[in-house]
Coordinates of C-alpha atoms and ligand atoms in Angstrom, one line a residue:
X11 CA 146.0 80.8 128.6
X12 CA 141.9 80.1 129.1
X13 CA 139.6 82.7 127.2
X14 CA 141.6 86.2 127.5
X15 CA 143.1 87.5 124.3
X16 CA 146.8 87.2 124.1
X17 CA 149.4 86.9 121.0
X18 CA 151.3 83.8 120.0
X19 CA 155.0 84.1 118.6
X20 CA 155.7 82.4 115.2
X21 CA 159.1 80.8 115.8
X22 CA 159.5 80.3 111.7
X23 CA 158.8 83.5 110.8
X24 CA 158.8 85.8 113.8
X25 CA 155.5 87.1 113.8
X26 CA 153.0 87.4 115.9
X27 CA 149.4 86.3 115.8
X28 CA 146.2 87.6 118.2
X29 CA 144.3 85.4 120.0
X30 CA 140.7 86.0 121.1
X31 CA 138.7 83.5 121.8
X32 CA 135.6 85.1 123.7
X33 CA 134.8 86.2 120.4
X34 CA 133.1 82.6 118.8
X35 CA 129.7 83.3 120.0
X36 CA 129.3 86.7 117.7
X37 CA 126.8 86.9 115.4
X38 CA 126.9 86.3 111.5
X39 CA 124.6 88.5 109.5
X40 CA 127.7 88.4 106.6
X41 CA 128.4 86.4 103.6
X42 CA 127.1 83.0 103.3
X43 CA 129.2 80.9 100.9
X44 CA 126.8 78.3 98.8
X45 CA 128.4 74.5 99.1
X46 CA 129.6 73.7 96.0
X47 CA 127.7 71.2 93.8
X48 CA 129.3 67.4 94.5
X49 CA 131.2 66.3 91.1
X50 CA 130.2 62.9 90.4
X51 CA 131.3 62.0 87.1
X52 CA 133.7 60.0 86.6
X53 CA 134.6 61.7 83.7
X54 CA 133.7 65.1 82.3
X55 CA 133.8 65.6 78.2
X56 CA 134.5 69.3 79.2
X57 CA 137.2 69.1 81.5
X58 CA 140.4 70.9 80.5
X59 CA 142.5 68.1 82.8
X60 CA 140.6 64.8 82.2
X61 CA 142.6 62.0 79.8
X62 CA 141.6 62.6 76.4
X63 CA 140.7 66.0 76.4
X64 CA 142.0 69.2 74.7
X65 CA 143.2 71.6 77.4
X66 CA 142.5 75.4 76.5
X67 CA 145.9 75.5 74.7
X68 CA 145.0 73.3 72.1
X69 CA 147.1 70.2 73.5
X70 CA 145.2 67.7 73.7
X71 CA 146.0 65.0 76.9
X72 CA 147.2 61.7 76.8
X73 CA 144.8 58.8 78.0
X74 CA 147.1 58.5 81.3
X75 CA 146.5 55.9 83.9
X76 CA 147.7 57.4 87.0
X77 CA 149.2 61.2 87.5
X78 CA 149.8 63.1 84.5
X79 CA 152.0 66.1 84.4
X80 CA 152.0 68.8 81.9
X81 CA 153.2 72.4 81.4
X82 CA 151.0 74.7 82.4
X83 CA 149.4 76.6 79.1
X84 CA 149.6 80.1 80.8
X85 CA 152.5 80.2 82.9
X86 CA 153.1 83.1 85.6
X87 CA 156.7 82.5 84.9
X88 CA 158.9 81.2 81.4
X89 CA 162.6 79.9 81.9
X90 CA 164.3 82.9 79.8
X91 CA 163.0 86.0 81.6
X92 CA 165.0 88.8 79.6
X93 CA 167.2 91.0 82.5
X94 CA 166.1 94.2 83.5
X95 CA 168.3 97.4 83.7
X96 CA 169.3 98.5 87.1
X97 CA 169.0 102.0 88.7
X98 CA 170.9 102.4 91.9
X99 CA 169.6 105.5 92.8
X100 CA 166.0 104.6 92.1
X101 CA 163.5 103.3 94.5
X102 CA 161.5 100.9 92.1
X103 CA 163.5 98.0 92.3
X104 CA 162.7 95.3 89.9
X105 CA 164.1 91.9 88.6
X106 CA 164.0 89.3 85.8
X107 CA 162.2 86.2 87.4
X108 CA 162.5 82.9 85.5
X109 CA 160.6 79.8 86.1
X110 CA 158.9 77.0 85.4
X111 CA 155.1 75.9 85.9
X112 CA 153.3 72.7 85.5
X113 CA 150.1 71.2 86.9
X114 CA 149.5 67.9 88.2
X115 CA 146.2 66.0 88.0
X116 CA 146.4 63.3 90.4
X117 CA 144.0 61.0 88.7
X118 CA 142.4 60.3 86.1
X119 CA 139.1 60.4 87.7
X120 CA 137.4 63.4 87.8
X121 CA 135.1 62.9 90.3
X122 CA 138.1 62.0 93.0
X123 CA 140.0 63.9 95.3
X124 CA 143.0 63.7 97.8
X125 CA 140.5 62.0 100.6
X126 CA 138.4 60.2 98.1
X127 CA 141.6 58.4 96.4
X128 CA 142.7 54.9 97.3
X129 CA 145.8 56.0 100.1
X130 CA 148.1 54.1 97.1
X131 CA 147.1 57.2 94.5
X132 CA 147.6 59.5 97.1
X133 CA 151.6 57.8 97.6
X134 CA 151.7 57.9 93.8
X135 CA 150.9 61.4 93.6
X136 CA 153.6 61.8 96.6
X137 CA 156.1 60.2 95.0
X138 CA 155.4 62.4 91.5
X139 CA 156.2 65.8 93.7
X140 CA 159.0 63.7 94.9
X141 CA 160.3 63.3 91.1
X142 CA 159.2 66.8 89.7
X143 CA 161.4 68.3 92.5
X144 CA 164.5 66.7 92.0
X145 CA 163.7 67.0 87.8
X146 CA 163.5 71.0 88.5
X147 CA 166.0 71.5 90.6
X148 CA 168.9 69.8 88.7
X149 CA 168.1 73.1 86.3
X150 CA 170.8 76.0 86.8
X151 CA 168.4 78.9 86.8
X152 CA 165.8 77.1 89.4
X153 CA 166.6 77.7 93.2
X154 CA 163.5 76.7 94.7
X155 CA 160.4 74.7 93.8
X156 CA 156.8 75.4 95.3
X157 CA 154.3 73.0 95.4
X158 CA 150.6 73.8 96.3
X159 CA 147.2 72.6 95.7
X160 CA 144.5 75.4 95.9
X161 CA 141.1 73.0 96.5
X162 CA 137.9 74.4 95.7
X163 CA 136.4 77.3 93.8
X164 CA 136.3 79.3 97.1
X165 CA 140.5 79.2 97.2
X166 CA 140.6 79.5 93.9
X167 CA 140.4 76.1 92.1
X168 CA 139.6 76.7 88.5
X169 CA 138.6 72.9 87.8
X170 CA 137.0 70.2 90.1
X171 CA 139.8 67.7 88.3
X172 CA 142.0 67.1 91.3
X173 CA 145.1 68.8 90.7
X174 CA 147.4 70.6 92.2
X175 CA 150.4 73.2 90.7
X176 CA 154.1 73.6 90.3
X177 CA 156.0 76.8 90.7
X178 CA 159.8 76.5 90.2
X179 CA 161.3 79.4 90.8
X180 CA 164.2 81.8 90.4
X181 CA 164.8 83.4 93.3
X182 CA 163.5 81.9 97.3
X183 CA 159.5 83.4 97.8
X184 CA 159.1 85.8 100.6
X185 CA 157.9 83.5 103.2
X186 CA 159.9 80.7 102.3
X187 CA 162.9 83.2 103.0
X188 CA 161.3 84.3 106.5
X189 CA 160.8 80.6 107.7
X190 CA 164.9 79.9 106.5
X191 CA 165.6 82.8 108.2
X192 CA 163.9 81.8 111.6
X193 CA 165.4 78.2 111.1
X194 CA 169.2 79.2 110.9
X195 CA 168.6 81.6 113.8
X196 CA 167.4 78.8 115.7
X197 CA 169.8 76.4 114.3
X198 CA 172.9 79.1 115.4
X199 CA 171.2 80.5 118.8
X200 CA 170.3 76.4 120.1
X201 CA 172.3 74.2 117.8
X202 CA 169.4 72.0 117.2
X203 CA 166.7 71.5 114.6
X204 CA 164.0 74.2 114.9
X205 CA 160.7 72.0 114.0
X206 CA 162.8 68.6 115.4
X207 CA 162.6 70.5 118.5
X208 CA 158.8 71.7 118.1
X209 CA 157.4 68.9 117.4
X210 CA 159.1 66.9 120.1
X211 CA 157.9 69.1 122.6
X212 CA 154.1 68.8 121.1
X213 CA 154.1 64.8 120.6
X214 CA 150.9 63.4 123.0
X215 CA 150.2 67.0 123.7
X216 CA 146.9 68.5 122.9
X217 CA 147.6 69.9 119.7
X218 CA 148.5 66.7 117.5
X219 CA 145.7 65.6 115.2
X220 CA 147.4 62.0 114.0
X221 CA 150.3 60.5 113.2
X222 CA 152.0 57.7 112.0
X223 CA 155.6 55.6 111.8
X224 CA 156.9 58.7 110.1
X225 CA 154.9 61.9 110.2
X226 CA 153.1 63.8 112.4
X227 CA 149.8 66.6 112.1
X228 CA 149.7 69.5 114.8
X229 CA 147.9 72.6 114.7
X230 CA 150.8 75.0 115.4
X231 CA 150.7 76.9 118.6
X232 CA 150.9 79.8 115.9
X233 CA 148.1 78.6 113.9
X234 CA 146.6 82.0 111.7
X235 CA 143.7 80.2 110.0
X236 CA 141.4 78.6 111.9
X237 CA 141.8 74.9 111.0
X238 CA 145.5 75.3 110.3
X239 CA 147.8 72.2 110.2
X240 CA 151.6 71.9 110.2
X241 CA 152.7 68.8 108.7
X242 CA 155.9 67.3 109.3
X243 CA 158.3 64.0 109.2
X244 CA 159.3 62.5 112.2
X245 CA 163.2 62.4 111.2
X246 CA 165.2 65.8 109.9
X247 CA 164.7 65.6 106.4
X248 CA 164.9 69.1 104.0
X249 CA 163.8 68.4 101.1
X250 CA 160.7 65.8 99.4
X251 CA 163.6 63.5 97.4
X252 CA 165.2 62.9 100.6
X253 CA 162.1 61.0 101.7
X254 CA 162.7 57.0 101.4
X255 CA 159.7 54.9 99.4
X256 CA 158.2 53.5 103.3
X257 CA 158.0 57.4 104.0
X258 CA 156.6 58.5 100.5
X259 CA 154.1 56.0 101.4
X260 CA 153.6 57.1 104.7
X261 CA 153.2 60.8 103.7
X262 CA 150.6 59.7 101.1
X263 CA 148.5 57.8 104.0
X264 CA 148.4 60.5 106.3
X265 CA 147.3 63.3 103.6
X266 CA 144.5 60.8 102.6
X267 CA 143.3 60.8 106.3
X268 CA 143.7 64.1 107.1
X269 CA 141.9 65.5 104.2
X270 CA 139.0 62.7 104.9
X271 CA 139.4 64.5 108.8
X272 CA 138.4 67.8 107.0
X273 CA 136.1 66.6 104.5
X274 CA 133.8 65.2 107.7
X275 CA 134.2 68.4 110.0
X276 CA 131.7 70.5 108.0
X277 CA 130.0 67.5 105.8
X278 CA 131.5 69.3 102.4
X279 CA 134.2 68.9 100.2
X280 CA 136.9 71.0 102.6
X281 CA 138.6 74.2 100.4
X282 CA 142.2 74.9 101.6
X283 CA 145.5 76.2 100.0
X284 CA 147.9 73.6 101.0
X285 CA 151.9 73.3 99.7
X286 CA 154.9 72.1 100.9
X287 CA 158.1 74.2 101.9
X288 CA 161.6 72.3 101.1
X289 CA 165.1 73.3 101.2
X290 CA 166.2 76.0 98.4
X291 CA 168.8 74.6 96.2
X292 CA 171.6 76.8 98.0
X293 CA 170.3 76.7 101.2
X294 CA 171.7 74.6 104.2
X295 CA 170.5 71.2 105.1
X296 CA 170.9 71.3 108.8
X297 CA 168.1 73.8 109.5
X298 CA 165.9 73.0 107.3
X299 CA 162.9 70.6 108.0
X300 CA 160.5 69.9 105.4
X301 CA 156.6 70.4 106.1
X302 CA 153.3 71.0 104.8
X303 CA 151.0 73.6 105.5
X304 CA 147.5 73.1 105.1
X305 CA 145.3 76.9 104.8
X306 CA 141.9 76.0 105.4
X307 CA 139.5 79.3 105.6
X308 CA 136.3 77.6 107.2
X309 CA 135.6 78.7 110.2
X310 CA 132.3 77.4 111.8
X311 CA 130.6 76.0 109.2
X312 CA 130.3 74.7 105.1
X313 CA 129.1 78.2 104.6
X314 CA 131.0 80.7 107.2
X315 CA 134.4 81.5 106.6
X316 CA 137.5 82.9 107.9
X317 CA 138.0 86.4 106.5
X318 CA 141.6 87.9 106.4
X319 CA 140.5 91.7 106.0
X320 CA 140.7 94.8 108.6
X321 CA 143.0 94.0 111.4
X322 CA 144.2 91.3 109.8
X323 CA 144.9 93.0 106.6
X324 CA 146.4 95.9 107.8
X325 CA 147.8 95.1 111.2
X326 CA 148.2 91.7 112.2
X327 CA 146.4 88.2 111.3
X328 CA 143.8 87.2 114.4
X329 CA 141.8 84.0 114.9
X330 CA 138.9 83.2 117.7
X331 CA 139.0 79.6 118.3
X332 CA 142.1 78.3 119.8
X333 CA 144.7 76.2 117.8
X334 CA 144.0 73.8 121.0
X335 CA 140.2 73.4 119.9
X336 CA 140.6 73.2 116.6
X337 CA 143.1 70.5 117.4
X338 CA 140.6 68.7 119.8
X339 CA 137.8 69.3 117.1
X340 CA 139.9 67.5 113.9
X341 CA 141.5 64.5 116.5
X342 CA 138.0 63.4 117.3
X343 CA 136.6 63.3 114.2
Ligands
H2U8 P1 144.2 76.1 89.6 O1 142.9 75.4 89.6 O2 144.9 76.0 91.0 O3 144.0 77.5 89.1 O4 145.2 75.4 88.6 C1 144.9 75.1 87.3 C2 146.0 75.5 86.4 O5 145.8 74.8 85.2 C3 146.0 77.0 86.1 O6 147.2 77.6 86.5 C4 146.2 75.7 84.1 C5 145.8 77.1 84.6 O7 146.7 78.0 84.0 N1 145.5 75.2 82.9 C6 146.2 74.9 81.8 O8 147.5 74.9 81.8 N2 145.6 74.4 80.7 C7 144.2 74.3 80.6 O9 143.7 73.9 79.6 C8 143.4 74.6 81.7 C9 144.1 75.1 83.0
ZN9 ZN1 138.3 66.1 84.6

């Protein structure tokens, strides 16, 4: 494919992203984002999430040991949504949405984070999605349960305390319903595993970052941002309970060394949306693999990012160095 621009297809969702890649060597008059401050105290009095402490809704937390979950104290969604009257003939189209949120500090520390926990936190904190996904799922009005971790005050992040959040939700989100839908297609067109199938054709191919007994990093053929990463298991499995204790722990390994990966490519704390998509509670078993996706928006440096405006807003997302670099870059870190 070399250095001419071309589009790569999205076998999950069916879209289609532009590549360029004569275009690294532009100049950067833009934005310059400042590094963010290290955190290094173990403990901060005015935290909202360290043990102790009174969160902004007046609870005060416990003095836990290990990961502590709460409800979050401004939900975007509560579990008794009142219905909303329906107008057949009208074009605004809306729905009750009931839910549940929660956030989960992975630590006590403060000053930690995914790659600066011992790899046995990182399980524990694996094996506490594993839990709050089953939990939230056995309720009736819950179909589908997002997990995400915005890091950093550039994606977001409104606390250093490594967290991450819970959205359990009503109804399946819009791109978790475009990847089902490209996964049964699959499934029904080749009657095999989409992602089974993908990441047997990239194992020792040039876009694997690392692996272990049981999962496996690539940058998608399909990456949009430019440090993307797919994360998946090794064996079909659709959902985080289904993952056995060796493959919790497994899991939790790999994120700590992935996230070390991106912490060293730019010498700062790496910002990134990352969350896992699972099976919805209705949804078939046989076409759905699990994964993470890790959205990182640096693009060549601590201070230059990835921007998703103009084309990318209006038309169709674009990126300039190829998944296959990016991959080279983060596997020989
Ligand atoms: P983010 O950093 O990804 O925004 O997640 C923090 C969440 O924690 C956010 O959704 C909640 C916010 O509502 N929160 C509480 O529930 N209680 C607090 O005291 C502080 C923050
Ligand atoms: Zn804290």
């Amino acid at each position: 494919m070399g250095e001419s621009s071309h589009r790569r297809l999205n076998p999950l969702t069916g879209e289609w992203v532009l590549v360029s890649p004569g275009r690294t060597g532009r100049p950067w008059q833009g934005k310059l984002d400042t590094p963010p401050a290290p955190v290094v105290a173990a403990y901060d009095p005015a935290c909202y999430l360290c043990p102790g402490n009174e969160r902004a809704g007046g609870v005060r937390n416990p003095q836990y040991t290990s990961t502590f979950v709460f409800d979050n104290d401004f939900p975007a969604l509560r579990p008794d949504a009142p219905p909303l009257p329906r107008d057949p003939n009208s074009l605004c189209i809306a729905e009750a949405e009931s839910g549940i949120c929660r956030v989960i500090c992975f630590s006590p520390r403060h000053d930690l984070s995914l790659p600066s926990l011992p790899p046995e936190a990182v399980t524990a904190v694996v094996q506490t999605w594993q839990e709050q996904s089953s939990k939230l799922l056995e309720l009736p009005f819950i179909e589908y349960v997002q997990i995400f971790e915005n890091r950093g005050a550039t994606m977001g992040a409104s606390n250093p305390h490594p967290h991450c959040q819970i959205w359990a939700v009503q109804h399946v989100p819009n791109d978790v319903a475009k990847e089902e839908r490209g996964q049964i297609e699959y499934l029904e067109q080749r009657g095999t595993c989409l992602l089974c199938d993908y990441l047997a054709q990239e194992r020792g191919g040039e876009r694997i970052v690392t692996e272990n007994n049981s999962f496996a990093v690539v940058v998608p053929f399909w990456a949009v941002w430019p440090f993307e990463t797919l994360v998946l298991p090794k064996r079909h499995a659709s959902e985080l309970a289904e993952l056995t204790p060796a493959e919790a722990n497994d899991l939790g390994t790999l994120l700590s060394f992935l996230t070390r990966k991106y912490d060293t490519l730019f010498g700062v704390p790496f910002p990134y949306s990352m969350g896992f998509h699972q099976r919805p509670k209705n949804a078939p078993a046989a076409p759905w693999h699990i994964h993470a996706h890790f959205y990182p928006p640096l693009l060549r440096s601590a201070e230059i990012r990835k921007f998703m405006v103009g084309f990318e807003l209006l038309a169709q997302p674009q990126r300039d160095i190829t998944p296959e670099e990016a991959a080279r870059i983060l596997r020989n870190l």
